[in-house]
Coordinates of C-alpha atoms and ligand atoms in Angstrom, one line a residue:
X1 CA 0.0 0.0 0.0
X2 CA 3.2 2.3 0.9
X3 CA 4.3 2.4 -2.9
X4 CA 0.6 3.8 -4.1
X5 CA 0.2 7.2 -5.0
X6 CA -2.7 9.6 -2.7
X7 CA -5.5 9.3 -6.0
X8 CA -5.1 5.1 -5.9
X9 CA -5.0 4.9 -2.0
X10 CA -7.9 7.0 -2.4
X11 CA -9.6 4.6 -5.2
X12 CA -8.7 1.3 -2.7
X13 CA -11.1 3.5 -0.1
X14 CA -13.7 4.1 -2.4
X15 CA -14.0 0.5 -3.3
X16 CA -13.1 -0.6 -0.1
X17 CA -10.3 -2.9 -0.8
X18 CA -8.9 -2.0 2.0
X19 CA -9.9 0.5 5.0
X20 CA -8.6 3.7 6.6
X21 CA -7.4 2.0 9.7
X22 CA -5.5 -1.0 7.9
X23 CA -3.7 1.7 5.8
X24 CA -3.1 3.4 9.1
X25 CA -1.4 0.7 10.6
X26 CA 0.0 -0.3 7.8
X27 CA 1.9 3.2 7.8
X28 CA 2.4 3.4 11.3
X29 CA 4.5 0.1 11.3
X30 CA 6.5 1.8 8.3
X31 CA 7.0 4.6 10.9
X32 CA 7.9 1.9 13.7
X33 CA 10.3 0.9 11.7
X34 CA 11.8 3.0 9.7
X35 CA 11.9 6.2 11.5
X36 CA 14.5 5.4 14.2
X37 CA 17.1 5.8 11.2
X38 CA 15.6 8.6 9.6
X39 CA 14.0 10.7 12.5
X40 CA 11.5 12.2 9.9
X41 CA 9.2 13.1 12.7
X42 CA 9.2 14.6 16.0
X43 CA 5.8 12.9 17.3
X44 CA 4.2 10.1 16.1
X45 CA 0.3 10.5 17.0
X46 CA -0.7 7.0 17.3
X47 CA -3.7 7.3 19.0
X48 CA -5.4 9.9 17.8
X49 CA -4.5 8.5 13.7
X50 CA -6.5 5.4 14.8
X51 CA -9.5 7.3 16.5
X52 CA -9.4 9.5 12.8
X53 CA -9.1 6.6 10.7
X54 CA -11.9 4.7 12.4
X55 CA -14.0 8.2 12.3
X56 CA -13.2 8.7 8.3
X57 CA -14.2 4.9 7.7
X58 CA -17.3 5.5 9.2
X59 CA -18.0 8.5 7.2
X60 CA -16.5 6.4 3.8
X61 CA -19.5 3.2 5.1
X62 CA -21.8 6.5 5.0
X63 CA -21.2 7.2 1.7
X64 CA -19.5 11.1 2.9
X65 CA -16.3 10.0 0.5
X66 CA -14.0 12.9 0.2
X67 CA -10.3 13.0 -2.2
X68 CA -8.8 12.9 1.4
X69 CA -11.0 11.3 3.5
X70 CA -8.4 8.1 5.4
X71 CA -5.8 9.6 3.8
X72 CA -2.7 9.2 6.4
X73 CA -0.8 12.6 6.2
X74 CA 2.1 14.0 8.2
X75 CA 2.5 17.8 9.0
X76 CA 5.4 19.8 9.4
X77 CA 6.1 20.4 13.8
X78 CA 5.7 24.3 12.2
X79 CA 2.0 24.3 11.8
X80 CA -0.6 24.3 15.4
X81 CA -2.3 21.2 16.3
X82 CA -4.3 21.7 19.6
X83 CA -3.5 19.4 22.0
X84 CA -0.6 17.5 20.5
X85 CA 3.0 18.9 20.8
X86 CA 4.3 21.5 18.6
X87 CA 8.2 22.3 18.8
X88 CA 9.2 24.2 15.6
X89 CA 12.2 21.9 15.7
X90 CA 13.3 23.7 18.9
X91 CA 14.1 23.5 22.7
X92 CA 12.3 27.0 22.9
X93 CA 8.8 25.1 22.1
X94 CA 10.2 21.2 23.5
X95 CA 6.4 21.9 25.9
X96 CA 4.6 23.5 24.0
X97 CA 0.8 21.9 23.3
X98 CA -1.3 24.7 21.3
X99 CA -4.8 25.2 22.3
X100 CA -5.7 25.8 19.1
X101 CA -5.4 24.3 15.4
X102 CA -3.8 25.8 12.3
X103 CA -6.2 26.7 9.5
X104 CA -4.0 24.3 7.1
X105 CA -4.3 21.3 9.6
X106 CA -8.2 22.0 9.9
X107 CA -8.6 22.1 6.3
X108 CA -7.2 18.5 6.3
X109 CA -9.2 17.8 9.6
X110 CA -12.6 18.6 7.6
X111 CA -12.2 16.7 4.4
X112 CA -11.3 13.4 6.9
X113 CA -7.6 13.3 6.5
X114 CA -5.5 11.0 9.1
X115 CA -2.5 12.9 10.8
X116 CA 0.1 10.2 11.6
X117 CA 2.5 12.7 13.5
X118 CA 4.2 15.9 13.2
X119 CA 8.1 15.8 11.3
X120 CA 10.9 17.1 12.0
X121 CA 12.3 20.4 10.7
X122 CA 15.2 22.6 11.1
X123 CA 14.7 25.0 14.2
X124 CA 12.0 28.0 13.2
X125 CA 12.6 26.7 9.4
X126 CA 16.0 28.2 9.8
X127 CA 18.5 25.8 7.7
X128 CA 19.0 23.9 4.4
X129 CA 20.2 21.0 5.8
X130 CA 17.8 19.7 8.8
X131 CA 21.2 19.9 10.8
X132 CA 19.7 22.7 13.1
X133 CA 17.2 20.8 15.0
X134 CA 17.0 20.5 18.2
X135 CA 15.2 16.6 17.9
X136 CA 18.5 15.9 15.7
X137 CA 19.0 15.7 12.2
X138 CA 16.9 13.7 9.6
X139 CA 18.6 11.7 7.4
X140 CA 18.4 11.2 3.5
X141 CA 16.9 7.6 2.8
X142 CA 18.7 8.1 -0.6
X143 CA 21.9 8.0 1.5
X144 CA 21.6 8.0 5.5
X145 CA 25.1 9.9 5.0
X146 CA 23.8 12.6 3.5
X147 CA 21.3 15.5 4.4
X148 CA 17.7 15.5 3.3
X149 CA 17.9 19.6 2.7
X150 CA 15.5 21.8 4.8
X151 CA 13.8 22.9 6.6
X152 CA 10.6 20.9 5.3
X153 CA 13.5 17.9 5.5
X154 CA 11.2 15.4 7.8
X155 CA 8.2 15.6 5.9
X156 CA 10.5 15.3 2.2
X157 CA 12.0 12.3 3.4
X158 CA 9.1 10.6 5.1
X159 CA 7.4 10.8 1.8
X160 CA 10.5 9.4 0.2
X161 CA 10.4 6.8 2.6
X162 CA 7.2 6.3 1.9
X163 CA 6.0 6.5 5.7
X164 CA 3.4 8.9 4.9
X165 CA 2.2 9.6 1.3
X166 CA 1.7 13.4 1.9
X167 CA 2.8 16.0 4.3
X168 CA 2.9 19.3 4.4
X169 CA 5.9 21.6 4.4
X170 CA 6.5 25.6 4.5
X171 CA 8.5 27.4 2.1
X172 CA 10.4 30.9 2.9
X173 CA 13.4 30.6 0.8
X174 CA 13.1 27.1 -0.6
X175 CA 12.2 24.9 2.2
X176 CA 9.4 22.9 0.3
X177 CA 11.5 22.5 -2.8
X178 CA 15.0 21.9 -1.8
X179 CA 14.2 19.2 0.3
X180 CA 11.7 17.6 -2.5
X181 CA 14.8 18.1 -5.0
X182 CA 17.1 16.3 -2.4
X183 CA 15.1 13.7 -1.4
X184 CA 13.2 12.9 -5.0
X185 CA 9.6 13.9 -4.4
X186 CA 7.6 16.8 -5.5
X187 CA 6.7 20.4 -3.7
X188 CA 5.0 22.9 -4.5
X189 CA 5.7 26.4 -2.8
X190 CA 1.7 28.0 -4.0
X191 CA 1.8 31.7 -4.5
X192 CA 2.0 33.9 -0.9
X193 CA -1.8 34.5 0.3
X194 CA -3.1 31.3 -1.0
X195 CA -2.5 29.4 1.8
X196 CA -3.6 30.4 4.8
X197 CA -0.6 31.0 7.8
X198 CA -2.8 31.3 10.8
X199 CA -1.8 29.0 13.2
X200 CA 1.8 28.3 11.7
X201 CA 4.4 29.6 13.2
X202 CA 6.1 32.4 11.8
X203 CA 9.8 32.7 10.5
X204 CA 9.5 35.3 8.1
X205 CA 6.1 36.4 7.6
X206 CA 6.1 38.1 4.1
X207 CA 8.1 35.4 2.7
X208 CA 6.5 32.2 4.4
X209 CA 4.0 30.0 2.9
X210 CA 2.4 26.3 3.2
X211 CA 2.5 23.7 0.6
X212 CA 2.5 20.5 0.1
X213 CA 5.0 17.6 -0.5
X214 CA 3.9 14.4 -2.1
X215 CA 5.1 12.0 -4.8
X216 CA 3.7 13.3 -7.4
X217 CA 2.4 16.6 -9.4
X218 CA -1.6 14.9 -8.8
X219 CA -0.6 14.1 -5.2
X220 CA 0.6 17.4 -4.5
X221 CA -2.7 19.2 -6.6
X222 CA -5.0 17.1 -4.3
X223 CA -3.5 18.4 -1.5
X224 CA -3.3 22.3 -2.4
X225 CA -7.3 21.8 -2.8
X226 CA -7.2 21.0 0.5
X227 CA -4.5 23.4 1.6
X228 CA -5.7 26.6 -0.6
X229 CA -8.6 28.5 1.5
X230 CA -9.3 31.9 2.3
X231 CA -8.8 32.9 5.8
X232 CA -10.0 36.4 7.4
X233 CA -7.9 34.9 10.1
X234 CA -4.8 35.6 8.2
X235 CA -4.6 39.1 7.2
X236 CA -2.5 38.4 4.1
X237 CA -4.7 35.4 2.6
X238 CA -6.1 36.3 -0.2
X239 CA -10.0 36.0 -1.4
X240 CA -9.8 34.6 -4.4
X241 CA -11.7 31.2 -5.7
X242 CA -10.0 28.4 -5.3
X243 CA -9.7 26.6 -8.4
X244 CA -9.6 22.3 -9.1
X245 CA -5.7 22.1 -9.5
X246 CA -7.1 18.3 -10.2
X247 CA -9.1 19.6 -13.2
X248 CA -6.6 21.1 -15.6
X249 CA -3.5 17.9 -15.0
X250 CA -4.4 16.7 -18.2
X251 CA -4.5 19.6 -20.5
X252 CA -2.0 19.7 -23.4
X253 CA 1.1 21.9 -22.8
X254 CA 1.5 22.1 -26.4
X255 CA 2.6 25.8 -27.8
X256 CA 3.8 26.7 -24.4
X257 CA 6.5 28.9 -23.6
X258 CA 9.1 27.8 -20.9
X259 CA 11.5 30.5 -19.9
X260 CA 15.1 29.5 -19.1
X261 CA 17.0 32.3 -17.1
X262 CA 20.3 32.5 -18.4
X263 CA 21.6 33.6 -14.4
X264 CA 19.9 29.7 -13.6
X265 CA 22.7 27.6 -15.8
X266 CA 25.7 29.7 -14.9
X267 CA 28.9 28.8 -12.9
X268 CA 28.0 27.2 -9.5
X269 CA 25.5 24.8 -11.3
X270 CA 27.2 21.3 -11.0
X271 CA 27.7 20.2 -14.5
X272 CA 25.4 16.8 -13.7
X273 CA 22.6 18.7 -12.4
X274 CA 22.7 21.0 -15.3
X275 CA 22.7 17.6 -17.4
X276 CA 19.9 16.1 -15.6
X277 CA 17.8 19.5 -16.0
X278 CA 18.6 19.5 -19.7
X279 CA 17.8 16.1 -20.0
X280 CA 14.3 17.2 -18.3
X281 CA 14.1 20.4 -20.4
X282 CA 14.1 18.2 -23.5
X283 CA 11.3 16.0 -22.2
X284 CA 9.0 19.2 -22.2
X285 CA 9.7 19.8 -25.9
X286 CA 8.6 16.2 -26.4
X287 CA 5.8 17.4 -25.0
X288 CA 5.4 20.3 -27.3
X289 CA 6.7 23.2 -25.2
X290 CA 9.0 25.3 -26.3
X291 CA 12.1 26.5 -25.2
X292 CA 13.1 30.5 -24.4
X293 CA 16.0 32.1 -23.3
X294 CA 15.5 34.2 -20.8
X295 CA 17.4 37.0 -18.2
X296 CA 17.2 37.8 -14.6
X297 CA 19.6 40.4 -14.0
X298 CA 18.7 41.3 -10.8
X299 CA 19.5 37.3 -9.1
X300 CA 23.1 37.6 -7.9
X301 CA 20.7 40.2 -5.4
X302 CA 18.5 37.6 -4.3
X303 CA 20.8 35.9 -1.8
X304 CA 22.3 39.1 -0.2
X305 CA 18.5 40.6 -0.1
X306 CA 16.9 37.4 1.5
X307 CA 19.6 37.2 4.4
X308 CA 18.5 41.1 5.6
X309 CA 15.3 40.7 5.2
X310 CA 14.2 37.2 6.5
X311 CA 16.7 37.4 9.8
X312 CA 14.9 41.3 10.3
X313 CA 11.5 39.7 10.7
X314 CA 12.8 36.5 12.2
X315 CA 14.2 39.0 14.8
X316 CA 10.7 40.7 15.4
X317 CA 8.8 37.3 15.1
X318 CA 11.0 35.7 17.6
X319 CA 10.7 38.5 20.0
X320 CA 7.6 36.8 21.8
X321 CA 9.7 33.6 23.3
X322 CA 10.6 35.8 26.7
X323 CA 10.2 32.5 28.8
X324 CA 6.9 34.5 30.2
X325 CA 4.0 33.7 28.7
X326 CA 4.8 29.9 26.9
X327 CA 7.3 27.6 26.1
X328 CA 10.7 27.3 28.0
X329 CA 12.6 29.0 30.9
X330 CA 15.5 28.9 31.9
X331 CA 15.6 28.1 36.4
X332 CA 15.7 30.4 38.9
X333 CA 16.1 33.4 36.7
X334 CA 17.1 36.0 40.0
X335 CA 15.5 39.4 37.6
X336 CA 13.4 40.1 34.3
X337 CA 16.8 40.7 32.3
X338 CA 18.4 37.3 33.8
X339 CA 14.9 35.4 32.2
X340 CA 15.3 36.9 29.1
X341 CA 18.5 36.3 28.8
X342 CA 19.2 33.2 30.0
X343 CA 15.8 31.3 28.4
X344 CA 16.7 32.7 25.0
X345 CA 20.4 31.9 25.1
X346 CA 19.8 28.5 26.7
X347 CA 16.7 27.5 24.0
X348 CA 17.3 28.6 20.8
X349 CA 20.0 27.0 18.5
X350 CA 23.0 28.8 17.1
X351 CA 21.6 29.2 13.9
X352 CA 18.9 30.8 15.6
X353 CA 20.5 32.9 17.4
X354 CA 22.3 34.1 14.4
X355 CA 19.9 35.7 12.7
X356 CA 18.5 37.5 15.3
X357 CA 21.4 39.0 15.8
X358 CA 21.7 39.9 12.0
X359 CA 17.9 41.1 12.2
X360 CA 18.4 43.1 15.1
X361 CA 21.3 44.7 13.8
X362 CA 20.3 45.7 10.1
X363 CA 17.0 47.0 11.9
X364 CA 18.4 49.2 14.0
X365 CA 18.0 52.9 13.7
X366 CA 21.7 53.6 12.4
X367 CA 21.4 50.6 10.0
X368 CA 17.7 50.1 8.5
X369 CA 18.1 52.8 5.3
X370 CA 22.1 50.7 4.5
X371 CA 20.5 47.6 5.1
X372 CA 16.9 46.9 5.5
X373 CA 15.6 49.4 2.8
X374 CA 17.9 48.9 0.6
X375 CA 17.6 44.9 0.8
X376 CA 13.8 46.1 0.1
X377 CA 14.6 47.7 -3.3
X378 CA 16.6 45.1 -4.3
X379 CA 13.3 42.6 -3.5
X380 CA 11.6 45.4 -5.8
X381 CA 14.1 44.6 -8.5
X382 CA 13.6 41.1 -8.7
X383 CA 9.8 41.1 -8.3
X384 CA 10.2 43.4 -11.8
X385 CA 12.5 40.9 -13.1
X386 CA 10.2 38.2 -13.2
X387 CA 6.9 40.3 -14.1
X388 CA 8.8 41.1 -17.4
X389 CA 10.0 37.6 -18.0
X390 CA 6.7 36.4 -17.1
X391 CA 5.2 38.8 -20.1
X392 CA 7.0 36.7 -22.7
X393 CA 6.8 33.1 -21.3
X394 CA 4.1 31.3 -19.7
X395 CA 6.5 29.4 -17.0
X396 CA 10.1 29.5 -16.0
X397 CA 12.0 26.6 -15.6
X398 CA 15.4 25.5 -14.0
X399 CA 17.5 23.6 -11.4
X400 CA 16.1 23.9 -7.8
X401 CA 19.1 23.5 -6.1
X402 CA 23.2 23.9 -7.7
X403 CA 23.7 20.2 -6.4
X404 CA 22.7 17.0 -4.9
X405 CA 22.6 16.1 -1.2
X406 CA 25.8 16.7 0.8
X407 CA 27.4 15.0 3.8
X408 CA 26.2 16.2 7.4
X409 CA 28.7 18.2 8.6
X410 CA 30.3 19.1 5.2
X411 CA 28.8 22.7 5.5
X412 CA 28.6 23.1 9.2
X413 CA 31.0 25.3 9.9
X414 CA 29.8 27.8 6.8
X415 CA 26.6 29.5 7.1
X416 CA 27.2 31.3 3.7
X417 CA 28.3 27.8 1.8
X418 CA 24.7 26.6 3.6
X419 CA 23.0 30.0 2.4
X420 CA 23.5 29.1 -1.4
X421 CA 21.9 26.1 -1.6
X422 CA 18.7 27.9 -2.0
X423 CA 20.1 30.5 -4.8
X424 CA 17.4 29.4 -7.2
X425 CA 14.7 29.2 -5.3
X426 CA 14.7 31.9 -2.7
X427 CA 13.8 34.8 -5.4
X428 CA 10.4 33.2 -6.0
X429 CA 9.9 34.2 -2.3
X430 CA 10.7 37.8 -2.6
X431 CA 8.5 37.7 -5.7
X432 CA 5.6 35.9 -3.6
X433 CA 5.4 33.9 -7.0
X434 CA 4.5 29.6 -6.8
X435 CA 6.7 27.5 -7.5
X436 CA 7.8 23.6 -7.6
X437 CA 10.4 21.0 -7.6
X438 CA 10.2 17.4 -9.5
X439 CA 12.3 15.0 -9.4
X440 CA 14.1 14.5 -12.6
X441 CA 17.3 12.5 -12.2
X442 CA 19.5 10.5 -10.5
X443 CA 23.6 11.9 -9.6
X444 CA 24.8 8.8 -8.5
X445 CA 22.1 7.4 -6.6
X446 CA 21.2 11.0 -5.4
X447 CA 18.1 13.0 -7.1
X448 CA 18.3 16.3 -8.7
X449 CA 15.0 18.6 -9.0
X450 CA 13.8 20.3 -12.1
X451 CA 12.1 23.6 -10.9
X452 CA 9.2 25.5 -12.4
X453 CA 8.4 28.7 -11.7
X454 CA 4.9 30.5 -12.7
X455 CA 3.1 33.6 -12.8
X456 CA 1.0 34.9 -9.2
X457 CA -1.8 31.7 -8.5
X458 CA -1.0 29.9 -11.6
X459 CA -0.3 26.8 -9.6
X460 CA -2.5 25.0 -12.4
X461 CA -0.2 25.5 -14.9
X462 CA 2.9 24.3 -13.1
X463 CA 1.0 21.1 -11.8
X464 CA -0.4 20.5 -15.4
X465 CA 3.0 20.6 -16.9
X466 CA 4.9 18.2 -13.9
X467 CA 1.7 16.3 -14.5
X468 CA 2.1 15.9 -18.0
X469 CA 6.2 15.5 -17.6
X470 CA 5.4 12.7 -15.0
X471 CA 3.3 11.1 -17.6
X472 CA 6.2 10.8 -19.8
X473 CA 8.9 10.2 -17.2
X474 CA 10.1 7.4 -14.2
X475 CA 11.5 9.6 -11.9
X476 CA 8.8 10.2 -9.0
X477 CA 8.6 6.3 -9.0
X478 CA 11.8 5.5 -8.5
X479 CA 12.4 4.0 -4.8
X480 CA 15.1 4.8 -2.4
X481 CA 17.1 1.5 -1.9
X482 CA 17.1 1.6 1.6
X483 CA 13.3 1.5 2.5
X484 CA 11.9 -0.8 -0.4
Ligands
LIG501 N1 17.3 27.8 3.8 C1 16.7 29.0 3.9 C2 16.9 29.6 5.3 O1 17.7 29.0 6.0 C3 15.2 28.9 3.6 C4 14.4 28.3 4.8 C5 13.0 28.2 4.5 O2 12.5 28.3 3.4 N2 12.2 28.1 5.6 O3 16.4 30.6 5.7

């Protein structure tokens, strides 16, 4: 049952060859087993997953069949579940139990989904590698030696490993697709506003946004119906309909226009990625795409921008863990400044602590017009970039990361080394623009991501083309050795 895709699991429901709670079990003994090597999650929710399953056969015996109803899913430890823990891969939140549930994790709640657990992440979403965790790092079932990528890393390699066959993930620089690209599964970061943020925790809010992480481009469109909704809870979710990213999977791509940025295929791109990508691009003109050159001058400023302006509102978001009102502190704090100072130094990971350093700093009344603002124009640039490339083509495609998983440790003692693994994919954040990584290669038994990039809530047209490349292609079925 592990090996089928979310639209057969969902078939064998309908015609009941199997039920909810046997495809429960059946992943929570994958988890059993499995997960003590690859610590893709931070709280398996046993008992609750078998009260849901039980709840959703009932309402399957009923006849109240939904695209999601038994469906086993995992959610990243970022996003509020009342009730059951909730650590943001950190010490800070190691107790914390919300009393109330994200709007995301509700969506999934109503259509009859099963959460299995909550995976493991890098601490606040800070990281590329998973390494920053405070529940330890999760490891690659491509290569237990090597990283998953991050910080979505838990819920990209428990689909991988095929302990759950969805999850969701967040995406603020790349954290949805770099972990897909490094652990072979597809993720989709949607445009910023469709997916609603109440309830997950915040990194950086103007760049953050849900998505979801499955197997495959229909996997991942039956989970943004779920996941796309207009909240008045969030005051950047945007009310706009909510179209059937299922409807449109199988429409021809034929005459389309795929953008290839010239700043995408330059030095820094490891010469086999760039093959596998090519190799991918071609497949699309099988398809009857074509093929544009295309520039975005403004990209060497994406980096640079990103690390002002994500650490600045990481600073200001992370303000509210005083060790007062929840989560840890430190003992016998003997004044206010020795709490503060003690709970945050004690609970938050280096990494952590890094940026809000960096945030504090670049925010700070001498600093904000050298820094902040001008890390703001830059974004300005880049958003213009894409709105003119995005006049000519109808998508933009390209590598999702410059190479294939790495060694744990091998970038440890570098933050900046870290900080370019997301160089293609953090732009789309600045831009607030959706986009998605499938798998499309193997380097040596590692997979390599082909990214597509598309206009503001044209998440249709990215899923039909992956669709229609998965149609053609073997990647997104190929196993990891090591789980099979
Ligand atoms: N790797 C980037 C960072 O460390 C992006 C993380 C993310 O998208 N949450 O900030």
């Amino acid at each position: 049952m592990h090996n089928m895709s979310i639209a057969q699991l969902n078939e064998g429901l309908r015609l009941k060859a199997f039920s909810s709670r046997e495809l429960t079990e059946h992943f929570l003994c994958r988890i059993s087993t499995l997960n003590p090597e690859i610590n893709a999650l931070i709280t398996i929710a046993e008992d609750s997953a078998l009260k849901e399953a039980d709840e959703a056969d009932r309402s399957i015996q009923n006849g109240a069949m939904t695209d999601l109803c038994g469906i086993p899913i995992l959610h990243k430890d970022i996003f509020c579940t009342e009730g059951i823990l909730t650590t943001c891969g950190s010490r800070m939140l190691s107790n914390f139990v919300p009393p109330y549930t994200a709007t995301v994790v509700k969506n999934f709640k109503e259509m009859g989904a099963v959460m299995l657990g909550k995976t493991n992440m890098d601490e606040f979403a800070m990281g590329s590698s998973n390494e920053t965790s405070y529940y330890g790092a999760v490891k690659n079932p491509w290569n237990t030696r090597k990283v998953p990528g991050g910080s979505s890393g838990g819920s990209a390699a428990a689909v991988a490993a095929r302990l759950a066959p969805g999850a969701t993930g967040t995406d603020t620089g790349g954290s949805i697709r770099q972990p897909a690209a490094l652990c072979g599964v597809s993720g989709l970061k949607p445009t910023y506003g469709r997916v609603s943020r109440w309830g997950m925790i915040a990194f950086a809010s103007s760049l953050d946004q849900g998505g979801p992480i499955a197997r495959t481009a229909e996997d991942c469109a039956i989970l943004l119906n779920c996941m796309a909704s207009y909240d008045p809870r969030d005051s950047t979710s945007v009310n706009q309909a909510v179209p059937n990213y299922v409807a449109s999977l199988n429409d021809s791509i034929k005459g389309l226009k795929v953008g290839l940025p010239k700043e995408y295929f330059s030095s820094g791109l490891n010469a086999e990625v760039e093959r596998a990508v090519r190799g991918a691009l071609n497949n699309l003109v099988d398809l009857g795409a074509e093929l544009v050159e295309i520039n975005l001058p403004n990209s060497h400023l994406s980096v640079p921008a990103y690390y002002v302006i994500a650490p600045a509102e990481a600073s200001a978001n992370l303000s509210r863990f005083d060790g007062v009102r929840y989560g840890y502190r430190c003992d016998d704090p003997v004044d206010l400044n020795d709490l503060y100072c003690r709970t945050r130094g004690e609970a938050f990971g280096e990494e952590v602590q890094r940026r809000i350093l960096i945030g504090t700093y670049c925010l700070s009344a001498g600093y904000y017009d050298a820094y902040y603002l001008k890390a703001q124009k830059a974004r300005q640039l880049i958003q213009r970039d894409f709105a003119a490339s995005l006049e000519k083509v109808d998508l933009i495609a390209g590598p999702t990361c410059p190479s294939p998983a790495f060694e744990f440790g091998s970038k440890g003692g570098d933050p900046v080394a870290m900080y370019l693994e997301d160089i293609y994919t953090i732009a789309t954040n600045l831009a607030g623009l959706p986009g998605m990584s499938i798998p499309c290669g193997l380097i040596g038994g590692d997979p390599v991501g082909l990214q597509l990039i598309g206009n503001y809530f044209e998440e249709s047209k990215i899923l039909n083309v992956a669709h229609q490349f998965q149609n053609i292609t073997n990647w997104h079925n190929v196993l990891p050795l090591s789980v099979s």
